[in-house]
């Protein structure tokens, strides 16, 4: 019987495991077959405190994991398939039929950015193709960038890029934006942002980095090849919560519902990071909620043991 099992392997997971390991609760991290989360696709992280000269995403994850292991965190890189609840304990099924029992669970499986699936997108990921302007906008100072999307997320990306890029284009497949009126007004008033209406991205070209975007007007089928230095996909994210559907409460977008504290509607199950946060989605906020979830899980387990 484990005290706490942490599912995931991003900043929330390693922060939670660090706190629990230091509390001598010997946590188990089930990190998945592709561990590390979104940071594994991030080249430079300059906004995480403690690294004066920045650090790459994979390096940051590696440092966090080593720190957690130093205090006794156990790690198994297998995918969780199901969680079963039995009275005041849980059974976590993972890998090829393996299972572990525990008193508490912290879910930190994050979310996955929606991909458009156009030629060049995967090839130039982290080489000019990005899914987070808040993270990467400073790398495109005085450059030309293109945002794909038409909702609030796309407007936020464009406004973040406006502070650095000399020109920002928004490619939207319709003739009107889906974003809130307030966000639309901010974007449409900008002298540096231009919306390309009824436009779809068909292909991304470049050499070592992105150089061109091939777009098509879906009204007249006119195809254009434009020079760009960066392309930002803002077509949403999908929370990785399939394995807990029917167990914990999810919102209409599939994110785990928590309150001010990282508690789910099931006592003993907590959630942290992007799996329950569709607003900020930053490494530092994930780490913060990972800390909170660890403390809540610690108090929960200690109360069970006391009884």
CSV table of C-alpha atoms in Angstrom, one decimal:
chain,number,residue,atom,x,y,z
A,1,UNK,CA,0.0,0.0,0.0
A,2,UNK,CA,1.4,3.4,-1.1
A,3,UNK,CA,0.6,6.6,0.7
A,4,UNK,CA,0.3,8.7,-2.4
A,5,UNK,CA,0.6,8.0,-6.1
A,6,UNK,CA,1.3,10.9,-8.4
A,7,UNK,CA,0.2,10.5,-12.0
A,8,UNK,CA,2.1,12.6,-14.5
A,9,UNK,CA,5.7,13.9,-14.8
A,10,UNK,CA,5.6,17.7,-15.4
A,11,UNK,CA,6.4,20.5,-13.0
A,12,UNK,CA,3.3,19.8,-10.9
A,13,UNK,CA,4.2,16.1,-10.5
A,14,UNK,CA,7.8,16.8,-9.5
A,15,UNK,CA,6.9,19.6,-7.1
A,16,UNK,CA,4.3,17.4,-5.4
A,17,UNK,CA,6.6,14.4,-5.2
A,18,UNK,CA,9.4,16.6,-3.7
A,19,UNK,CA,7.1,17.8,-0.9
A,20,UNK,CA,5.7,14.4,-0.2
A,21,UNK,CA,9.1,12.7,-0.2
A,22,UNK,CA,10.5,15.3,2.2
A,23,UNK,CA,7.5,14.5,4.5
A,24,UNK,CA,8.6,10.9,4.4
A,25,UNK,CA,5.5,9.7,2.6
A,26,UNK,CA,7.5,7.8,0.0
A,27,UNK,CA,5.4,8.8,-3.1
A,28,UNK,CA,5.3,6.9,-6.3
A,29,UNK,CA,5.3,8.8,-9.6
A,30,UNK,CA,3.7,7.1,-12.6
A,31,UNK,CA,5.2,9.3,-15.2
A,32,UNK,CA,3.9,7.9,-18.4
A,33,UNK,CA,5.8,6.5,-21.4
A,34,UNK,CA,6.5,10.0,-22.8
A,35,UNK,CA,7.4,11.8,-19.5
A,36,UNK,CA,8.0,15.4,-19.0
A,37,UNK,CA,4.9,17.1,-20.4
A,38,UNK,CA,4.8,20.2,-22.6
A,39,UNK,CA,8.2,21.4,-21.4
A,40,UNK,CA,9.9,18.6,-23.3
A,41,UNK,CA,9.0,20.6,-26.5
A,42,UNK,CA,10.2,23.9,-25.1
A,43,UNK,CA,13.7,25.1,-26.1
A,44,UNK,CA,14.4,28.0,-23.8
A,45,UNK,CA,12.6,28.7,-20.5
A,46,UNK,CA,13.5,32.3,-19.3
A,47,UNK,CA,10.6,33.0,-17.0
A,48,UNK,CA,11.0,30.2,-14.4
A,49,UNK,CA,12.6,31.7,-11.2
A,50,UNK,CA,16.0,30.6,-10.1
A,51,UNK,CA,17.7,30.3,-13.5
A,52,UNK,CA,19.3,33.7,-14.3
A,53,UNK,CA,20.4,32.7,-17.8
A,54,UNK,CA,17.4,30.6,-18.6
A,55,UNK,CA,17.2,26.8,-19.0
A,56,UNK,CA,15.8,24.4,-21.6
A,57,UNK,CA,12.6,22.7,-20.9
A,58,UNK,CA,14.1,19.2,-20.9
A,59,UNK,CA,16.8,20.3,-18.5
A,60,UNK,CA,14.3,21.9,-16.2
A,61,UNK,CA,12.3,18.7,-16.0
A,62,UNK,CA,15.5,16.7,-15.5
A,63,UNK,CA,16.6,18.9,-12.6
A,64,UNK,CA,13.2,18.6,-10.9
A,65,UNK,CA,13.1,14.8,-11.3
A,66,UNK,CA,16.6,14.4,-9.8
A,67,UNK,CA,15.7,16.6,-6.9
A,68,UNK,CA,12.6,14.6,-6.2
A,69,UNK,CA,14.5,11.3,-6.4
A,70,UNK,CA,17.1,12.6,-4.0
A,71,UNK,CA,14.5,12.5,-1.2
A,72,UNK,CA,13.2,9.1,-2.0
A,73,UNK,CA,10.6,9.5,-4.8
A,74,UNK,CA,10.0,6.2,-6.7
A,75,UNK,CA,9.4,6.6,-10.4
A,76,UNK,CA,7.8,4.2,-12.9
A,77,UNK,CA,7.4,5.5,-16.5
A,78,UNK,CA,4.2,3.7,-17.5
A,79,UNK,CA,0.8,5.0,-18.6
A,80,UNK,CA,-2.1,4.8,-16.2
A,81,UNK,CA,-5.1,3.2,-17.7
A,82,UNK,CA,-7.7,3.3,-14.9
A,83,UNK,CA,-8.3,4.2,-11.3
A,84,UNK,CA,-10.6,2.1,-9.1
A,85,UNK,CA,-12.0,3.3,-5.8
A,86,UNK,CA,-12.7,0.8,-3.0
A,87,UNK,CA,-13.8,2.3,0.3
A,88,UNK,CA,-11.0,4.6,1.5
A,89,UNK,CA,-8.3,3.3,-0.9
A,90,UNK,CA,-7.6,3.4,-4.6
A,91,UNK,CA,-6.2,0.9,-7.1
A,92,UNK,CA,-4.2,2.4,-9.9
A,93,UNK,CA,-3.9,0.2,-13.0
A,94,UNK,CA,-1.0,1.0,-15.3
A,95,UNK,CA,1.2,-0.5,-18.1
A,96,UNK,CA,0.3,-4.0,-19.1
A,97,UNK,CA,-2.1,-5.0,-16.3
A,98,UNK,CA,0.1,-3.9,-13.4
A,99,UNK,CA,-1.5,-2.2,-10.4
A,100,UNK,CA,-0.7,-0.4,-7.1
A,101,UNK,CA,-2.9,0.4,-4.2
A,102,UNK,CA,-2.7,3.8,-2.4
A,103,UNK,CA,-4.5,6.1,0.1
A,104,UNK,CA,-4.4,9.2,-2.0
A,105,UNK,CA,-3.8,10.2,-5.6
A,106,UNK,CA,-2.6,13.5,-7.3
A,107,UNK,CA,-3.4,13.8,-11.0
A,108,UNK,CA,-1.0,16.0,-12.9
A,109,UNK,CA,-1.4,14.6,-16.4
A,110,UNK,CA,-1.6,18.1,-18.0
A,111,UNK,CA,-3.1,18.8,-21.4
A,112,UNK,CA,-2.0,18.4,-25.0
A,113,UNK,CA,-2.0,21.3,-27.4
A,114,UNK,CA,-4.3,20.7,-30.4
A,115,UNK,CA,-2.2,20.2,-33.6
A,116,UNK,CA,-3.4,21.4,-37.0
A,117,UNK,CA,-1.7,18.5,-38.7
A,118,UNK,CA,-0.4,20.5,-41.7
A,119,UNK,CA,2.9,19.6,-43.4
A,120,UNK,CA,5.9,21.1,-41.6
A,121,UNK,CA,4.2,21.5,-38.2
A,122,UNK,CA,5.9,18.6,-36.5
A,123,UNK,CA,9.2,19.2,-38.4
A,124,UNK,CA,9.5,22.8,-37.2
A,125,UNK,CA,8.0,22.3,-33.7
A,126,UNK,CA,10.3,24.4,-31.3
A,127,UNK,CA,12.0,25.7,-34.5
A,128,UNK,CA,9.6,28.5,-35.2
A,129,UNK,CA,6.3,26.6,-34.5
A,130,UNK,CA,5.1,27.3,-31.0
A,131,UNK,CA,2.0,26.7,-28.9
A,132,UNK,CA,2.6,29.3,-26.2
A,133,UNK,CA,3.3,33.0,-27.0
A,134,UNK,CA,3.6,33.9,-23.3
A,135,UNK,CA,6.5,31.4,-23.2
A,136,UNK,CA,8.2,32.2,-26.6
A,137,UNK,CA,7.2,35.7,-27.7
A,138,UNK,CA,10.5,37.3,-26.6
A,139,UNK,CA,12.4,35.0,-29.0
A,140,UNK,CA,10.6,36.8,-31.9
A,141,UNK,CA,11.7,40.3,-31.2
A,142,UNK,CA,11.4,42.4,-34.4
A,143,UNK,CA,10.2,39.3,-36.3
A,144,UNK,CA,7.1,38.6,-38.4
A,145,UNK,CA,4.8,36.1,-36.7
A,146,UNK,CA,1.5,34.3,-37.6
A,147,UNK,CA,-1.2,33.2,-35.2
A,148,UNK,CA,-3.6,30.5,-36.2
A,149,UNK,CA,-7.0,30.6,-34.6
A,150,UNK,CA,-10.0,32.9,-33.9
A,151,UNK,CA,-10.9,32.5,-30.2
A,152,UNK,CA,-9.8,34.2,-27.0
A,153,UNK,CA,-6.6,32.1,-26.9
A,154,UNK,CA,-5.6,33.3,-30.4
A,155,UNK,CA,-6.2,36.9,-29.4
A,156,UNK,CA,-4.1,36.5,-26.2
A,157,UNK,CA,-1.3,35.0,-28.3
A,158,UNK,CA,-1.5,37.9,-30.8
A,159,UNK,CA,-1.4,40.5,-28.0
A,160,UNK,CA,1.5,38.8,-26.3
A,161,UNK,CA,3.4,38.8,-29.6
A,162,UNK,CA,2.5,42.4,-30.4
A,163,UNK,CA,4.9,43.5,-27.7
A,164,UNK,CA,7.9,42.0,-29.5
A,165,UNK,CA,7.1,41.2,-33.1
A,166,UNK,CA,7.3,43.9,-35.7
A,167,UNK,CA,4.2,42.4,-37.4
A,168,UNK,CA,1.6,39.9,-36.3
A,169,UNK,CA,-0.8,38.2,-38.6
A,170,UNK,CA,-3.9,36.2,-37.5
A,171,UNK,CA,-5.0,33.4,-39.8
A,172,UNK,CA,-8.7,32.8,-39.2
A,173,UNK,CA,-10.9,30.5,-41.4
A,174,UNK,CA,-14.1,32.5,-41.0
A,175,UNK,CA,-15.1,36.1,-41.7
A,176,UNK,CA,-15.7,36.9,-38.0
A,177,UNK,CA,-13.8,36.1,-34.9
A,178,UNK,CA,-15.1,33.7,-32.2
A,179,UNK,CA,-13.3,35.7,-29.4
A,180,UNK,CA,-15.1,37.8,-26.8
A,181,UNK,CA,-16.0,41.3,-27.9
A,182,UNK,CA,-13.4,42.9,-25.5
A,183,UNK,CA,-10.6,40.7,-26.9
A,184,UNK,CA,-11.6,41.4,-30.5
A,185,UNK,CA,-11.6,45.2,-29.9
A,186,UNK,CA,-8.1,45.1,-28.4
A,187,UNK,CA,-6.8,43.1,-31.4
A,188,UNK,CA,-8.6,45.0,-34.1
A,189,UNK,CA,-7.4,48.4,-32.7
A,190,UNK,CA,-3.7,47.3,-32.8
A,191,UNK,CA,-1.6,48.8,-35.6
A,192,UNK,CA,0.7,45.8,-35.6
A,193,UNK,CA,-1.9,43.1,-35.8
A,194,UNK,CA,-3.6,42.2,-39.0
A,195,UNK,CA,-6.4,39.6,-39.4
A,196,UNK,CA,-6.4,37.4,-42.5
A,197,UNK,CA,-10.0,36.5,-43.0
A,198,UNK,CA,-11.3,33.3,-44.5
A,199,UNK,CA,-7.7,32.0,-44.4
A,200,UNK,CA,-6.4,28.6,-43.6
A,201,UNK,CA,-2.8,27.4,-43.1
A,202,UNK,CA,-1.9,24.7,-45.6
A,203,UNK,CA,1.9,24.2,-45.1
A,204,UNK,CA,4.9,25.4,-43.2
A,205,UNK,CA,8.3,25.7,-44.9
A,206,UNK,CA,11.8,26.5,-43.8
A,207,UNK,CA,15.3,25.2,-43.5
A,208,UNK,CA,16.6,24.9,-39.9
A,209,UNK,CA,13.8,27.2,-38.8
A,210,UNK,CA,10.4,28.4,-40.1
A,211,UNK,CA,10.7,30.7,-43.1
A,212,UNK,CA,7.4,30.7,-44.9
A,213,UNK,CA,3.7,29.9,-44.4
A,214,UNK,CA,1.5,28.7,-47.2
A,215,UNK,CA,-2.0,30.0,-46.7
A,216,UNK,CA,-5.2,29.6,-48.8
A,217,UNK,CA,-8.3,31.8,-48.9
A,218,UNK,CA,-11.2,29.4,-48.6
A,219,UNK,CA,-13.5,31.8,-50.5
A,220,UNK,CA,-11.6,32.1,-53.8
A,221,UNK,CA,-9.1,29.3,-53.2
A,222,UNK,CA,-6.2,31.7,-53.8
A,223,UNK,CA,-3.0,30.3,-52.4
A,224,UNK,CA,-0.3,32.6,-51.0
A,225,UNK,CA,3.2,32.0,-49.7
A,226,UNK,CA,4.1,34.5,-47.0
A,227,UNK,CA,7.4,35.2,-45.2
A,228,UNK,CA,7.2,34.5,-41.5
A,229,UNK,CA,9.6,33.8,-38.7
A,230,UNK,CA,7.3,32.1,-36.3
A,231,UNK,CA,3.9,30.4,-36.3
A,232,UNK,CA,1.8,30.1,-33.2
A,233,UNK,CA,-1.0,27.5,-33.0
A,234,UNK,CA,-3.9,28.7,-30.9
A,235,UNK,CA,-6.6,26.2,-31.6
A,236,UNK,CA,-7.0,25.0,-28.1
A,237,UNK,CA,-5.8,22.3,-25.8
A,238,UNK,CA,-7.1,18.9,-24.8
A,239,UNK,CA,-6.8,17.8,-21.1
A,240,UNK,CA,-5.4,14.3,-20.6
A,241,UNK,CA,-8.3,13.0,-18.5
A,242,UNK,CA,-9.8,10.1,-20.5
A,243,UNK,CA,-8.7,7.6,-17.8
A,244,UNK,CA,-10.7,9.4,-15.0
A,245,UNK,CA,-13.9,10.0,-16.9
A,246,UNK,CA,-16.8,8.8,-14.7
A,247,UNK,CA,-14.6,8.9,-11.6
A,248,UNK,CA,-14.0,12.6,-10.9
A,249,UNK,CA,-16.0,15.7,-12.0
A,250,UNK,CA,-14.9,17.2,-15.3
A,251,UNK,CA,-16.1,20.5,-16.9
A,252,UNK,CA,-17.5,20.8,-20.4
A,253,UNK,CA,-14.0,20.9,-21.9
A,254,UNK,CA,-12.8,17.9,-20.0
A,255,UNK,CA,-10.7,19.6,-17.3
A,256,UNK,CA,-10.8,18.3,-13.8
A,257,UNK,CA,-13.0,20.5,-11.6
A,258,UNK,CA,-11.3,21.8,-8.4
A,259,UNK,CA,-12.1,24.6,-6.0
A,260,UNK,CA,-9.7,27.1,-4.5
A,261,UNK,CA,-7.9,24.1,-3.0
A,262,UNK,CA,-6.7,21.4,-5.5
A,263,UNK,CA,-9.4,18.9,-4.4
A,264,UNK,CA,-11.7,17.0,-6.7
A,265,UNK,CA,-15.2,15.8,-5.8
A,266,UNK,CA,-13.7,12.5,-4.7
A,267,UNK,CA,-12.0,12.6,-1.2
A,268,UNK,CA,-8.4,11.5,-1.6
A,269,UNK,CA,-8.0,12.5,-5.2
A,270,UNK,CA,-6.3,15.8,-5.9
A,271,UNK,CA,-5.4,17.5,-9.2
A,272,UNK,CA,-2.7,20.0,-10.1
A,273,UNK,CA,-1.3,21.7,-13.1
A,274,UNK,CA,-2.7,22.1,-16.6
A,275,UNK,CA,-5.1,19.1,-16.1
A,276,UNK,CA,-7.3,21.5,-14.0
A,277,UNK,CA,-6.0,24.9,-15.2
A,278,UNK,CA,-7.0,26.0,-18.7
A,279,UNK,CA,-6.3,29.7,-18.0
A,280,UNK,CA,-2.6,30.2,-17.0
A,281,UNK,CA,-0.9,27.0,-18.2
A,282,UNK,CA,2.6,28.0,-17.1
A,283,UNK,CA,5.3,25.9,-15.5
A,284,UNK,CA,5.4,28.1,-12.4
A,285,UNK,CA,1.7,27.9,-11.8
A,286,UNK,CA,1.8,24.1,-12.3
A,287,UNK,CA,4.5,23.9,-9.7
A,288,UNK,CA,2.5,26.0,-7.3
A,289,UNK,CA,-0.6,23.9,-7.6
A,290,UNK,CA,1.6,20.8,-7.3
A,291,UNK,CA,2.8,22.1,-3.9
A,292,UNK,CA,-0.7,22.8,-2.7
A,293,UNK,CA,-1.9,19.3,-3.8
A,294,UNK,CA,1.0,17.7,-2.0
A,295,UNK,CA,0.2,19.5,1.2
A,296,UNK,CA,-3.5,18.6,0.9
A,297,UNK,CA,-2.6,14.9,0.2
A,298,UNK,CA,-0.2,14.8,3.1
A,299,UNK,CA,-2.9,16.1,5.5
A,300,UNK,CA,-5.4,13.7,4.1
A,301,UNK,CA,-3.2,10.7,4.6
A,302,UNK,CA,-2.1,11.8,8.0
A,303,UNK,CA,-5.7,12.1,9.1
A,304,UNK,CA,-6.5,8.6,7.7
A,305,UNK,CA,-3.6,7.1,9.5
A,306,UNK,CA,-4.5,8.9,12.8
A,307,UNK,CA,-8.0,7.4,12.6
